[in-house]
XYZ file of C-alpha atoms in Angstrom:
355
model
C -10.697 4.948 -26.397
C -9.605 8.564 -26.046
C -12.966 9.957 -27.060
C -16.324 8.346 -27.817
C -16.853 7.090 -31.304
C -20.074 7.675 -33.126
C -21.880 4.541 -33.954
C -23.759 3.321 -36.970
C -27.472 2.974 -37.222
C -28.073 -0.237 -39.358
C -27.143 -3.848 -39.795
C -23.887 -5.381 -39.184
C -20.280 -7.245 -39.278
C -18.699 -8.298 -39.683
C -17.437 -11.856 -39.256
C -19.698 -14.268 -41.191
C -21.770 -17.223 -42.149
C -21.888 -20.101 -44.551
C -22.463 -23.804 -44.454
C -24.270 -26.787 -45.815
C -27.701 -26.580 -44.199
C -30.401 -26.728 -46.884
C -33.723 -24.924 -46.847
C -35.553 -28.188 -46.409
C -33.338 -29.086 -43.464
C -34.114 -25.760 -41.828
C -37.831 -26.067 -42.497
C -37.916 -29.554 -41.001
C -35.994 -28.423 -37.917
C -38.241 -25.428 -37.428
C -41.401 -27.477 -37.659
C -40.009 -29.929 -35.130
C -38.769 -27.310 -32.697
C -41.006 -26.336 -29.790
C -42.596 -22.943 -30.104
C -41.253 -20.085 -28.061
C -42.968 -19.459 -24.765
C -46.419 -17.930 -24.862
C -47.137 -14.223 -24.644
C -44.715 -12.567 -22.231
C -45.782 -10.673 -19.161
C -46.095 -6.913 -19.530
C -42.839 -5.024 -19.307
C -41.974 -3.218 -16.075
C -39.422 -0.490 -16.867
C -38.870 0.060 -13.150
C -38.046 -3.553 -12.370
C -34.575 -3.944 -10.853
C -31.914 -5.907 -12.709
C -31.951 -9.416 -11.306
C -28.789 -10.275 -9.400
C -26.504 -13.017 -10.666
C -27.748 -13.135 -14.262
C -25.834 -15.569 -16.465
C -25.379 -14.203 -19.974
C -23.486 -15.968 -22.781
C -22.144 -14.211 -25.878
C -22.105 -16.386 -28.989
C -20.310 -14.615 -31.879
C -20.064 -15.841 -35.435
C -16.571 -16.989 -34.602
C -14.191 -16.559 -31.685
C -10.714 -15.071 -32.159
C -12.126 -12.583 -34.659
C -10.834 -9.117 -33.622
C -14.233 -7.509 -34.061
C -16.055 -9.960 -31.831
C -13.230 -10.091 -29.310
C -13.800 -6.378 -28.676
C -17.601 -6.614 -28.748
C -17.795 -9.566 -26.368
C -15.128 -8.202 -24.037
C -17.241 -5.109 -23.402
C -20.418 -7.179 -23.280
C -18.920 -9.270 -20.483
C -17.806 -6.041 -18.790
C -21.418 -4.861 -18.862
C -22.577 -7.990 -17.031
C -20.109 -7.238 -14.241
C -21.549 -3.738 -13.902
C -25.015 -5.090 -13.107
C -23.760 -7.941 -10.926
C -24.093 -10.706 -13.491
C -21.803 -13.314 -14.977
C -20.845 -13.145 -18.641
C -18.812 -15.356 -20.927
C -17.968 -15.795 -24.614
C -18.330 -19.157 -26.356
C -18.435 -20.045 -30.017
C -16.993 -21.744 -33.075
C -13.558 -21.078 -34.530
C -15.005 -21.118 -38.049
C -18.053 -19.217 -39.254
C -20.564 -21.595 -40.823
C -24.327 -21.863 -40.877
C -24.664 -24.740 -38.423
C -21.576 -24.151 -36.277
C -23.450 -22.276 -33.548
C -26.223 -24.800 -32.950
C -24.288 -27.115 -30.631
C -23.254 -24.126 -28.501
C -26.874 -23.035 -28.144
C -27.848 -26.531 -27.018
C -25.074 -26.520 -24.418
C -26.131 -23.091 -23.139
C -29.685 -24.373 -22.727
C -28.377 -27.245 -20.600
C -26.349 -24.757 -18.559
C -29.559 -22.786 -17.874
C -28.198 -19.443 -18.990
C -30.510 -16.498 -18.387
C -29.777 -14.981 -21.786
C -27.955 -15.756 -25.026
C -26.502 -12.905 -27.090
C -25.838 -14.183 -30.617
C -24.481 -12.856 -33.908
C -26.006 -15.270 -36.380
C -23.935 -16.943 -39.063
C -27.182 -17.830 -40.809
C -30.570 -16.201 -40.126
C -32.469 -19.489 -40.182
C -30.161 -22.351 -39.248
C -29.979 -21.286 -35.582
C -33.687 -20.605 -35.143
C -34.865 -24.098 -34.069
C -32.259 -24.236 -31.302
C -33.015 -20.662 -30.237
C -36.722 -21.480 -30.075
C -35.866 -24.293 -27.697
C -33.874 -21.826 -25.616
C -36.788 -19.393 -25.465
C -39.178 -22.192 -24.576
C -36.868 -22.945 -21.656
C -37.179 -19.339 -20.460
C -33.894 -18.072 -21.852
C -33.956 -14.592 -23.356
C -32.326 -14.197 -26.762
C -30.675 -11.065 -28.085
C -29.151 -10.982 -31.559
C -26.440 -8.443 -32.267
C -24.452 -7.445 -35.340
C -26.111 -10.052 -37.605
C -29.767 -10.831 -36.993
C -31.634 -14.115 -36.838
C -35.115 -14.591 -38.234
C -37.439 -12.623 -35.963
C -38.998 -15.712 -34.382
C -35.559 -16.735 -33.143
C -34.951 -13.817 -30.774
C -36.606 -11.174 -28.615
C -34.448 -8.158 -29.501
C -31.939 -7.306 -32.223
C -29.189 -4.848 -31.284
C -28.109 -3.304 -34.566
C -25.207 -0.997 -35.347
C -26.978 1.085 -37.921
C -29.691 0.913 -40.481
C -28.686 -1.494 -43.203
C -29.506 1.138 -45.768
C -27.285 3.807 -44.250
C -24.398 1.418 -43.891
C -24.588 0.041 -47.409
C -24.939 3.445 -49.025
C -22.238 5.213 -47.013
C -19.587 2.687 -47.999
C -20.330 3.333 -51.673
C -20.304 7.080 -51.056
C -16.942 6.885 -49.305
C -15.313 4.873 -52.086
C -16.860 7.080 -54.772
C -15.195 10.132 -53.236
C -11.852 8.352 -53.253
C -12.002 7.277 -56.914
C -13.629 10.428 -58.297
C -16.897 8.636 -59.048
C -15.248 6.736 -61.897
C -14.075 3.196 -62.471
C -14.800 -0.461 -61.894
C -15.222 -1.642 -58.314
C -15.618 -4.911 -56.437
C -16.905 -6.054 -53.055
C -14.957 -8.459 -50.837
C -17.605 -9.852 -48.500
C -17.608 -12.440 -45.730
C -19.678 -15.542 -46.484
C -22.493 -15.913 -49.029
C -25.085 -16.429 -46.264
C -24.087 -13.599 -43.888
C -27.304 -11.708 -43.157
C -25.762 -8.317 -42.583
C -23.282 -8.477 -45.455
C -25.927 -9.426 -48.001
C -28.291 -6.693 -46.870
C -25.574 -4.050 -47.076
C -24.567 -5.251 -50.516
C -28.130 -4.916 -51.819
C -28.167 -1.288 -50.694
C -24.734 -0.788 -52.244
C -26.115 -2.012 -55.547
C -29.141 0.258 -55.235
C -26.945 3.253 -54.400
C -24.923 2.590 -57.544
C -28.064 3.018 -59.698
C -28.133 6.743 -58.894
C -27.021 9.157 -61.649
C -23.912 10.293 -59.790
C -22.477 6.786 -60.100
C -23.114 6.326 -63.814
C -19.365 6.063 -64.426
C -18.878 3.400 -61.738
C -19.454 -0.323 -62.325
C -19.660 -3.144 -59.772
C -17.966 -6.045 -61.528
C -17.737 -8.693 -58.806
C -18.807 -9.700 -55.303
C -16.161 -12.039 -53.905
C -16.351 -14.022 -50.668
C -13.421 -14.485 -48.304
C -15.485 -16.407 -45.715
C -14.025 -14.126 -43.028
C -10.866 -16.183 -43.264
C -7.666 -14.154 -43.494
C -5.864 -16.288 -46.054
C -8.917 -16.817 -48.258
C -9.677 -13.092 -48.184
C -6.056 -12.391 -49.154
C -6.310 -14.863 -52.031
C -9.656 -13.456 -53.183
C -8.140 -9.971 -53.299
C -5.317 -11.288 -55.422
C -7.832 -13.011 -57.689
C -9.905 -9.855 -58.109
C -6.897 -7.866 -59.262
C -5.742 -10.565 -61.625
C -9.205 -10.750 -63.192
C -9.716 -6.974 -63.208
C -6.307 -5.271 -63.390
C -8.052 -1.963 -64.090
C -10.036 -2.134 -60.833
C -10.412 1.292 -59.236
C -11.576 0.263 -55.796
C -12.680 -2.442 -53.378
C -15.260 -2.291 -50.606
C -14.793 -4.888 -47.873
C -17.559 -4.658 -45.241
C -15.829 -7.075 -42.864
C -12.900 -6.532 -40.501
C -11.150 -9.725 -41.581
C -11.586 -8.998 -45.279
C -10.447 -5.382 -45.254
C -7.310 -6.222 -43.258
C -6.375 -9.062 -45.611
C -7.020 -6.906 -48.676
C -4.939 -4.085 -47.204
C -2.077 -6.465 -46.530
C -2.117 -7.624 -50.140
C -2.363 -4.128 -51.606
C 0.343 -2.696 -49.356
C 2.953 -5.018 -50.849
C 1.831 -4.889 -54.479
C 2.040 -2.663 -57.513
C -1.610 -1.751 -56.898
C -0.830 0.216 -53.727
C -2.177 3.738 -54.086
C -3.814 2.870 -57.391
C -6.646 0.685 -56.095
C -8.618 2.366 -53.321
C -9.797 0.210 -50.433
C -12.526 1.030 -47.947
C -15.122 -0.781 -45.859
C -15.460 -1.668 -42.198
C -12.526 -2.139 -39.841
C -11.062 -1.134 -36.505
C -8.534 1.696 -36.022
C -5.902 -0.462 -34.325
C -6.192 -3.072 -37.033
C -5.820 -0.651 -39.952
C -3.745 2.210 -38.514
C -0.522 1.175 -40.274
C -2.316 0.876 -43.615
C -3.815 4.355 -43.257
C -0.439 5.817 -42.401
C 1.368 4.148 -45.316
C -1.286 5.261 -47.810
C -2.823 1.865 -48.567
C -6.180 3.056 -47.173
C -7.456 6.640 -47.355
C -10.435 6.138 -45.085
C -12.825 3.499 -43.731
C -15.728 3.436 -41.313
C -17.167 1.582 -38.347
C -19.206 1.883 -35.202
C -17.620 1.077 -31.851
C -17.884 -2.737 -31.568
C -17.247 -2.524 -27.836
C -20.311 -0.327 -27.395
C -22.325 -2.740 -29.536
C -21.494 -5.657 -27.244
C -21.995 -3.492 -24.169
C -25.468 -2.435 -25.337
C -26.368 -6.040 -26.170
C -25.375 -7.101 -22.657
C -27.622 -4.498 -21.073
C -30.477 -5.386 -23.434
C -30.150 -9.022 -22.358
C -30.295 -7.982 -18.708
C -33.359 -5.799 -19.342
C -35.124 -8.732 -20.993
C -34.151 -11.230 -18.306
C -35.278 -8.802 -15.595
C -38.643 -8.001 -17.190
C -37.864 -4.357 -17.938
C -38.633 -4.998 -21.604
C -40.190 -7.781 -23.655
C -38.998 -6.666 -27.083
C -42.132 -4.724 -27.973
C -41.848 -1.485 -29.924
C -41.658 1.620 -27.763
C -40.260 -0.020 -24.642
C -37.300 1.754 -23.059
C -34.363 0.603 -20.977
C -31.127 2.002 -19.623
C -27.789 0.731 -20.872
C -25.267 1.872 -18.301
C -22.826 4.508 -19.589
C -24.579 4.611 -23.001
C -27.804 5.972 -21.546
C -31.396 5.135 -22.454
C -32.535 3.243 -25.544
C -35.881 2.580 -27.159
C -36.961 -0.672 -28.783
C -38.026 0.000 -32.358
C -40.153 -1.868 -34.858
C -39.474 -5.586 -35.046
C -37.638 -5.556 -31.718
C -34.699 -3.601 -33.173
C -32.477 -1.404 -31.026
C -30.132 0.893 -32.964
C -26.760 1.783 -31.507
C -25.975 5.056 -33.252
C -24.127 6.862 -36.049
C -20.938 5.963 -38.014
C -17.447 7.384 -37.932
C -15.022 7.646 -40.835
C -11.415 6.986 -39.816
C -8.583 8.549 -41.794
C -5.103 9.955 -41.263
C -6.517 13.038 -39.526
C -8.308 11.254 -36.694
C -7.203 7.632 -36.454
C -4.778 8.271 -33.603
C -7.632 9.615 -31.503
C -9.018 6.075 -31.147
C -7.714 2.962 -29.459
C -9.721 -0.174 -30.181
């Protein structure tokens, strides 16, 4: 990247979660799972990073451009502190798809698991088993239930992220018209939280001439997201804009719009990467979109995992740790570590970034 990108301070994305696990299934699994290990030892911020740490990154799905970047830099972080990192995970994002990988990582005696949860609850029983076995758990991008991890590395506050996407689209459509959201999966923790703040933002007086008519789900699958975009515009031919808070969804929607009569008429924004959307910005399909640096998110998560595994932090509020080139971070309430502020990418600045 030619210059550092500001990062967002809230929840996040972007690939997704769905599946057939029921609430009763989850409750039964949780009650059967062993409790996480007892109260941790006090943190020692001066403890050295343990040599040879084994850290596994478990994204919502592999081969997703967003997670490829995040996990690549997370693995790079492990090399910086003398550890061993790897990425494993499902090819499809579903609620239960990550559980078998967690079980395998427990058997492999990893020192830490860094996970972006497809479902906040379905992975918790397996993660509790991991913690009981002494494995540290860091969630990133999309959180688990709090009893399923020690620390959550978050891009931005969910509120800021949800509201800013509405604000960005509102500017593009002149605060008038019908809009839709093209999300990932119905169960994606981050997506749903952002969408609730989007809806709340739209209740403000300045949006009285804007109407959210539909939340569609592309399941973070390219073809389904493409088809859902097509369906939205067939159902609402007067649609003024679409927000897609997922890298897969926004790219698929842009591809559809760029080769349709709706190009330039229907505004599209959301979350994506510069390399992924550069052509669509330059041809006028997209005016502007936003994101944090996913590489820095993975990098920070890797260092947080090392700090946990080395005893520098336990996940308690107020603890501090160093994250290599990113500097020092503080653990906030609920074990949350915020990466930073967002950047809007448009025709003026998109060529300044390479990721």
